[in-house]
Amino acid sequence: MGYNTAMNSRLFSKWMLVSAVLALFATLAWPSTAASQSGTLLRVVPQTARATTCGETLITVRVEDVENLNAFSLTLRYDPAAVQVLEVENGGFLEAGILEPANGIDPENGLARFGLAQLSGSEPKSGSGELVRLRLSARQAGLNSAIEIDVENSELVHWPSALPIPFATEPGEVLTAGCQGIYLPFVRR
C-alpha cells in the first residue's frame, strides 16, 4: 500500500468514526468539553510479555481513569520482524457497535488498528477496562519488539461533547524466544 493510500485510509477511518459518533448522537444536548479530564491513561498490559515461535500470547490495551468514553480508534506499532499479530479485537470495555472500516492488521508495516463507536442508546463508559486485545506470536527468537500506541493516529471520544479525550500512554515490550524440542524416548515392549 502506498504512502498516500495509507494516509487517505487513516484520514477516512478517523472521519468515519467521528461522523458515526456525531450522526448517532446528534439529538442529544452538547455540554462542556472533554478537555477537563486529566489522568486518562492507555497502557499496554502486560508491560513485558514473552512470546514464542510455537505458541500464542495475549496482550491488551487498557484505558484507565476515563470519563464518558463512547468511541475510540487505536493504532498500535510493533516490529514485524520480531512478532506476528494474529488477531486484534474489541476488549469489551465498550459495548459492540459500529466498527471502524480500517480495523485490521498491516503486517508489512507493523501496524494493528481497531476502533469502534457504541450505538445510540448505549451509556458512555467511565472508569478502567480493556479496549483492545491482541493475539500474537514470535516470528523470530531473540528479536524483541516494543508495542507502542501511536498517539498521532489514536483517539478517545467523549460523549456527549464528541470531543477528543486527552490521554497519556505506557508502551509494552514483547520478548521473543524459540521453542525447545521435547525428547521422548521410544520404548519397545
PDB file of C-alpha atoms in Angstrom:
ATOM      1  CA  MET A   1       0.000   0.000   0.000  1.00  0.00           C
ATOM      2  CA  GLY A   2       1.492   3.358  -0.968  1.00  0.00           C
ATOM      3  CA  TYR A   3       2.030   6.179   1.492  1.00  0.00           C
ATOM      4  CA  ASN A   4      -0.756   8.374   0.049  1.00  0.00           C
ATOM      5  CA  THR A   5      -3.212   5.485   0.017  1.00  0.00           C
ATOM      6  CA  ALA A   6      -2.365   4.582   3.624  1.00  0.00           C
ATOM      7  CA  MET A   7      -2.676   8.223   4.707  1.00  0.00           C
ATOM      8  CA  ASN A   8      -6.023   8.595   2.923  1.00  0.00           C
ATOM      9  CA  SER A   9      -7.251   5.364   4.532  1.00  0.00           C
ATOM     10  CA  ARG A  10      -6.327   6.613   8.015  1.00  0.00           C
ATOM     11  CA  LEU A  11      -7.958  10.001   7.427  1.00  0.00           C
ATOM     12  CA  PHE A  12     -11.064   8.320   6.019  1.00  0.00           C
ATOM     13  CA  SER A  13     -11.233   5.977   9.016  1.00  0.00           C
ATOM     14  CA  LYS A  14     -10.981   8.822  11.524  1.00  0.00           C
ATOM     15  CA  TRP A  15     -13.535  10.835   9.577  1.00  0.00           C
ATOM     16  CA  MET A  16     -15.896   7.852   9.518  1.00  0.00           C
ATOM     17  CA  LEU A  17     -15.528   7.265  13.262  1.00  0.00           C
ATOM     18  CA  VAL A  18     -16.194  10.893  14.193  1.00  0.00           C
ATOM     19  CA  SER A  19     -19.056  11.125  11.680  1.00  0.00           C
ATOM     20  CA  ALA A  20     -20.663   7.975  13.069  1.00  0.00           C
ATOM     21  CA  VAL A  21     -20.500   9.296  16.631  1.00  0.00           C
ATOM     22  CA  LEU A  22     -21.958  12.657  15.604  1.00  0.00           C
ATOM     23  CA  ALA A  23     -24.720  11.100  13.491  1.00  0.00           C
ATOM     24  CA  LEU A  24     -25.721   8.619  16.178  1.00  0.00           C
ATOM     25  CA  PHE A  25     -25.989  11.158  18.937  1.00  0.00           C
ATOM     26  CA  ALA A  26     -26.990  14.392  17.159  1.00  0.00           C
ATOM     27  CA  THR A  27     -30.292  14.521  19.055  1.00  0.00           C
ATOM     28  CA  LEU A  28     -28.659  14.925  22.478  1.00  0.00           C
ATOM     29  CA  ALA A  29     -27.515  18.181  24.113  1.00  0.00           C
ATOM     30  CA  TRP A  30     -23.861  19.271  23.862  1.00  0.00           C
ATOM     31  CA  PRO A  31     -22.433  20.100  27.338  1.00  0.00           C
ATOM     32  CA  SER A  32     -18.918  21.188  28.292  1.00  0.00           C
ATOM     33  CA  THR A  33     -15.786  19.855  26.581  1.00  0.00           C
ATOM     34  CA  ALA A  34     -13.852  16.725  27.421  1.00  0.00           C
ATOM     35  CA  ALA A  35     -10.656  18.721  27.872  1.00  0.00           C
ATOM     36  CA  SER A  36     -11.355  18.962  31.608  1.00  0.00           C
ATOM     37  CA  GLN A  37     -10.418  15.277  32.016  1.00  0.00           C
ATOM     38  CA  SER A  38      -6.986  14.611  33.388  1.00  0.00           C
ATOM     39  CA  GLY A  39      -5.193  11.415  34.150  1.00  0.00           C
ATOM     40  CA  THR A  40      -6.623   9.186  31.401  1.00  0.00           C
ATOM     41  CA  LEU A  41      -4.043   6.561  30.536  1.00  0.00           C
ATOM     42  CA  LEU A  42      -3.737   3.980  27.753  1.00  0.00           C
ATOM     43  CA  ARG A  43      -1.498   1.149  28.924  1.00  0.00           C
ATOM     44  CA  VAL A  44      -0.165  -1.974  27.183  1.00  0.00           C
ATOM     45  CA  VAL A  45      -0.632  -4.965  29.527  1.00  0.00           C
ATOM     46  CA  PRO A  46       1.476  -6.797  30.447  1.00  0.00           C
ATOM     47  CA  GLN A  47       4.226  -4.239  30.231  1.00  0.00           C
ATOM     48  CA  THR A  48       6.661  -7.063  29.412  1.00  0.00           C
ATOM     49  CA  ALA A  49       5.318 -10.174  27.699  1.00  0.00           C
ATOM     50  CA  ARG A  50       7.037 -13.313  26.458  1.00  0.00           C
ATOM     51  CA  ALA A  51       6.133 -14.799  23.077  1.00  0.00           C
ATOM     52  CA  THR A  52       7.440 -17.973  21.491  1.00  0.00           C
ATOM     53  CA  THR A  53       7.622 -19.140  17.902  1.00  0.00           C
ATOM     54  CA  CYS A  54       5.403 -22.139  18.712  1.00  0.00           C
ATOM     55  CA  GLY A  55       2.732 -20.508  20.879  1.00  0.00           C
ATOM     56  CA  GLU A  56       0.436 -17.525  21.209  1.00  0.00           C
ATOM     57  CA  THR A  57       0.439 -14.613  23.634  1.00  0.00           C
ATOM     58  CA  LEU A  58      -2.384 -12.246  24.583  1.00  0.00           C
ATOM     59  CA  ILE A  59      -1.678  -8.548  25.058  1.00  0.00           C
ATOM     60  CA  THR A  60      -4.301  -5.939  25.916  1.00  0.00           C
ATOM     61  CA  VAL A  61      -4.570  -2.177  25.757  1.00  0.00           C
ATOM     62  CA  ARG A  62      -6.301  -0.858  28.870  1.00  0.00           C
ATOM     63  CA  VAL A  63      -7.833   2.541  29.394  1.00  0.00           C
ATOM     64  CA  GLU A  64      -7.605   3.870  32.938  1.00  0.00           C
ATOM     65  CA  ASP A  65      -9.482   6.696  34.627  1.00  0.00           C
ATOM     66  CA  VAL A  66     -11.585   7.718  31.630  1.00  0.00           C
ATOM     67  CA  GLU A  67     -14.895   9.597  31.824  1.00  0.00           C
ATOM     68  CA  ASN A  68     -17.789   9.251  29.369  1.00  0.00           C
ATOM     69  CA  LEU A  69     -15.932   7.280  26.693  1.00  0.00           C
ATOM     70  CA  ASN A  70     -18.189   6.394  23.779  1.00  0.00           C
ATOM     71  CA  ALA A  71     -15.792   5.703  20.883  1.00  0.00           C
ATOM     72  CA  PHE A  72     -12.133   5.053  20.229  1.00  0.00           C
ATOM     73  CA  SER A  73      -9.675   4.488  17.415  1.00  0.00           C
ATOM     74  CA  LEU A  74      -6.308   2.933  18.251  1.00  0.00           C
ATOM     75  CA  THR A  75      -3.250   2.296  16.120  1.00  0.00           C
ATOM     76  CA  LEU A  76      -0.537   0.103  17.637  1.00  0.00           C
ATOM     77  CA  ARG A  77       3.002  -0.204  16.287  1.00  0.00           C
ATOM     78  CA  TYR A  78       5.242  -3.266  16.585  1.00  0.00           C
ATOM     79  CA  ASP A  79       8.321  -4.752  14.904  1.00  0.00           C
ATOM     80  CA  PRO A  80       7.017  -7.115  12.199  1.00  0.00           C
ATOM     81  CA  ALA A  81      10.381  -8.909  12.038  1.00  0.00           C
ATOM     82  CA  ALA A  82      10.043  -9.914  15.711  1.00  0.00           C
ATOM     83  CA  VAL A  83       6.329 -10.612  16.201  1.00  0.00           C
ATOM     84  CA  GLN A  84       3.316 -11.569  14.163  1.00  0.00           C
ATOM     85  CA  VAL A  85      -0.057 -10.168  15.228  1.00  0.00           C
ATOM     86  CA  LEU A  86      -2.640 -12.872  14.561  1.00  0.00           C
ATOM     87  CA  GLU A  87      -5.797 -11.067  15.668  1.00  0.00           C
ATOM     88  CA  VAL A  88      -6.972  -7.707  17.002  1.00  0.00           C
ATOM     89  CA  GLU A  89     -10.409  -7.468  18.647  1.00  0.00           C
ATOM     90  CA  ASN A  90     -12.641  -5.477  20.978  1.00  0.00           C
ATOM     91  CA  GLY A  91     -11.527  -5.752  24.588  1.00  0.00           C
ATOM     92  CA  GLY A  92     -15.065  -5.395  25.935  1.00  0.00           C
ATOM     93  CA  PHE A  93     -14.885  -2.112  27.884  1.00  0.00           C
ATOM     94  CA  LEU A  94     -17.207  -0.530  25.314  1.00  0.00           C
ATOM     95  CA  GLU A  95     -20.248  -2.357  24.013  1.00  0.00           C
ATOM     96  CA  ALA A  96     -20.013  -3.652  20.469  1.00  0.00           C
ATOM     97  CA  GLY A  97     -21.196  -1.067  17.984  1.00  0.00           C
ATOM     98  CA  ILE A  98     -20.078   0.464  14.714  1.00  0.00           C
ATOM     99  CA  LEU A  99     -16.660  -0.886  13.756  1.00  0.00           C
ATOM    100  CA  GLU A 100     -14.086   1.337  12.106  1.00  0.00           C
ATOM    101  CA  PRO A 101     -13.550   0.399   8.420  1.00  0.00           C
ATOM    102  CA  ALA A 102      -9.749   0.311   8.798  1.00  0.00           C
ATOM    103  CA  ASN A 103      -9.762  -2.287  11.612  1.00  0.00           C
ATOM    104  CA  GLY A 104      -7.172  -4.939  10.986  1.00  0.00           C
ATOM    105  CA  ILE A 105      -3.512  -5.814  10.790  1.00  0.00           C
ATOM    106  CA  ASP A 106      -0.861  -4.413   8.440  1.00  0.00           C
ATOM    107  CA  PRO A 107       1.957  -6.985   8.872  1.00  0.00           C
ATOM    108  CA  GLU A 108       4.322  -5.311   6.385  1.00  0.00           C
ATOM    109  CA  ASN A 109       4.369  -2.036   8.325  1.00  0.00           C
ATOM    110  CA  GLY A 110       3.886  -3.457  11.826  1.00  0.00           C
ATOM    111  CA  LEU A 111       0.501  -1.840  12.494  1.00  0.00           C
ATOM    112  CA  ALA A 112      -2.618  -3.110  14.233  1.00  0.00           C
ATOM    113  CA  ARG A 113      -5.722  -0.917  14.113  1.00  0.00           C
ATOM    114  CA  PHE A 114      -9.023  -1.176  15.935  1.00  0.00           C
ATOM    115  CA  GLY A 115     -11.789   1.316  16.571  1.00  0.00           C
ATOM    116  CA  LEU A 116     -15.470   1.350  17.381  1.00  0.00           C
ATOM    117  CA  ALA A 117     -18.300   3.646  18.397  1.00  0.00           C
ATOM    118  CA  GLN A 118     -21.104   2.484  20.666  1.00  0.00           C
ATOM    119  CA  LEU A 119     -24.617   2.517  19.235  1.00  0.00           C
ATOM    120  CA  SER A 120     -27.180   5.155  20.067  1.00  0.00           C
ATOM    121  CA  GLY A 121     -28.731   4.481  23.434  1.00  0.00           C
ATOM    122  CA  SER A 122     -25.584   2.920  24.914  1.00  0.00           C
ATOM    123  CA  GLU A 123     -24.315   4.646  28.016  1.00  0.00           C
ATOM    124  CA  PRO A 124     -20.830   6.169  27.793  1.00  0.00           C
ATOM    125  CA  LYS A 125     -18.349   4.296  29.976  1.00  0.00           C
ATOM    126  CA  SER A 126     -16.278   5.694  32.814  1.00  0.00           C
ATOM    127  CA  GLY A 127     -13.538   4.007  34.809  1.00  0.00           C
ATOM    128  CA  SER A 128     -10.995   1.458  33.589  1.00  0.00           C
ATOM    129  CA  GLY A 129     -11.029  -1.617  31.377  1.00  0.00           C
ATOM    130  CA  GLU A 130      -9.714  -3.390  28.283  1.00  0.00           C
ATOM    131  CA  LEU A 131     -10.208  -1.576  24.967  1.00  0.00           C
ATOM    132  CA  VAL A 132      -8.345  -3.930  22.616  1.00  0.00           C
ATOM    133  CA  ARG A 133      -6.946  -7.476  22.711  1.00  0.00           C
ATOM    134  CA  LEU A 134      -4.034  -8.578  20.520  1.00  0.00           C
ATOM    135  CA  ARG A 135      -3.201 -12.218  19.962  1.00  0.00           C
ATOM    136  CA  LEU A 136       0.363 -12.626  18.712  1.00  0.00           C
ATOM    137  CA  SER A 137       3.303 -14.989  18.366  1.00  0.00           C
ATOM    138  CA  ALA A 138       7.043 -14.595  17.901  1.00  0.00           C
ATOM    139  CA  ARG A 139       8.291 -14.597  14.320  1.00  0.00           C
ATOM    140  CA  GLN A 140      11.926 -14.985  15.260  1.00  0.00           C
ATOM    141  CA  ALA A 141      13.556 -15.825  18.570  1.00  0.00           C
ATOM    142  CA  GLY A 142      15.809 -13.200  20.103  1.00  0.00           C
ATOM    143  CA  LEU A 143      14.247 -10.180  18.340  1.00  0.00           C
ATOM    144  CA  ASN A 144      12.303  -8.183  20.889  1.00  0.00           C
ATOM    145  CA  SER A 145       9.605  -5.683  19.957  1.00  0.00           C
ATOM    146  CA  ALA A 146       8.108  -2.636  21.568  1.00  0.00           C
ATOM    147  CA  ILE A 147       4.304  -2.417  21.425  1.00  0.00           C
ATOM    148  CA  GLU A 148       3.538   1.280  21.169  1.00  0.00           C
ATOM    149  CA  ILE A 149       0.305   3.247  20.961  1.00  0.00           C
ATOM    150  CA  ASP A 150       0.604   5.666  18.028  1.00  0.00           C
ATOM    151  CA  VAL A 151      -0.691   8.870  19.649  1.00  0.00           C
ATOM    152  CA  GLU A 152      -0.859  10.696  16.300  1.00  0.00           C
ATOM    153  CA  ASN A 153      -3.281   8.105  14.895  1.00  0.00           C
ATOM    154  CA  SER A 154      -5.226   7.165  18.027  1.00  0.00           C
ATOM    155  CA  GLU A 155      -8.189   8.870  19.628  1.00  0.00           C
ATOM    156  CA  LEU A 156     -10.628   8.511  22.516  1.00  0.00           C
ATOM    157  CA  VAL A 157     -14.002  10.227  22.044  1.00  0.00           C
ATOM    158  CA  HIS A 158     -16.030  11.775  24.875  1.00  0.00           C
ATOM    159  CA  TRP A 159     -19.797  11.749  24.838  1.00  0.00           C
ATOM    160  CA  PRO A 160     -21.875  13.826  24.599  1.00  0.00           C
ATOM    161  CA  SER A 161     -19.389  16.507  23.518  1.00  0.00           C
ATOM    162  CA  ALA A 162     -17.885  14.268  20.759  1.00  0.00           C
ATOM    163  CA  LEU A 163     -14.526  15.869  21.504  1.00  0.00           C
ATOM    164  CA  PRO A 164     -11.215  14.023  21.866  1.00  0.00           C
ATOM    165  CA  ILE A 165     -10.237  12.922  25.368  1.00  0.00           C
ATOM    166  CA  PRO A 166      -6.582  13.706  26.151  1.00  0.00           C
ATOM    167  CA  PHE A 167      -4.561  10.696  27.281  1.00  0.00           C
ATOM    168  CA  ALA A 168      -1.056   9.556  28.196  1.00  0.00           C
ATOM    169  CA  THR A 169       0.400   6.216  27.090  1.00  0.00           C
ATOM    170  CA  GLU A 170       2.575   3.456  28.523  1.00  0.00           C
ATOM    171  CA  PRO A 171       4.100   1.119  25.914  1.00  0.00           C
ATOM    172  CA  GLY A 172       4.825  -2.551  26.339  1.00  0.00           C
ATOM    173  CA  GLU A 173       7.531  -4.914  25.153  1.00  0.00           C
ATOM    174  CA  VAL A 174       7.460  -8.436  23.785  1.00  0.00           C
ATOM    175  CA  LEU A 175      10.479 -10.655  24.455  1.00  0.00           C
ATOM    176  CA  THR A 176      10.684 -13.416  21.856  1.00  0.00           C
ATOM    177  CA  ALA A 177      12.046 -16.927  22.261  1.00  0.00           C
ATOM    178  CA  GLY A 178      12.172 -20.151  20.307  1.00  0.00           C
ATOM    179  CA  CYS A 179      10.676 -23.443  21.385  1.00  0.00           C
ATOM    180  CA  GLN A 180      12.742 -26.167  22.950  1.00  0.00           C
ATOM    181  CA  GLY A 181      12.174 -29.571  21.457  1.00  0.00           C
ATOM    182  CA  ILE A 182      10.997 -32.230  23.868  1.00  0.00           C
ATOM    183  CA  TYR A 183      12.825 -35.545  23.727  1.00  0.00           C
ATOM    184  CA  LEU A 184      10.502 -38.511  24.093  1.00  0.00           C
ATOM    185  CA  PRO A 185      12.372 -41.787  24.040  1.00  0.00           C
ATOM    186  CA  PHE A 186      10.942 -44.623  22.046  1.00  0.00           C
ATOM    187  CA  VAL A 187      10.204 -47.552  24.332  1.00  0.00           C
ATOM    188  CA  ARG A 188       9.532 -51.039  22.982  1.00  0.00           C
ATOM    189  CA  ARG A 189       7.843 -53.720  24.983  1.00  0.00           C
TER     190      ARG A 189
END
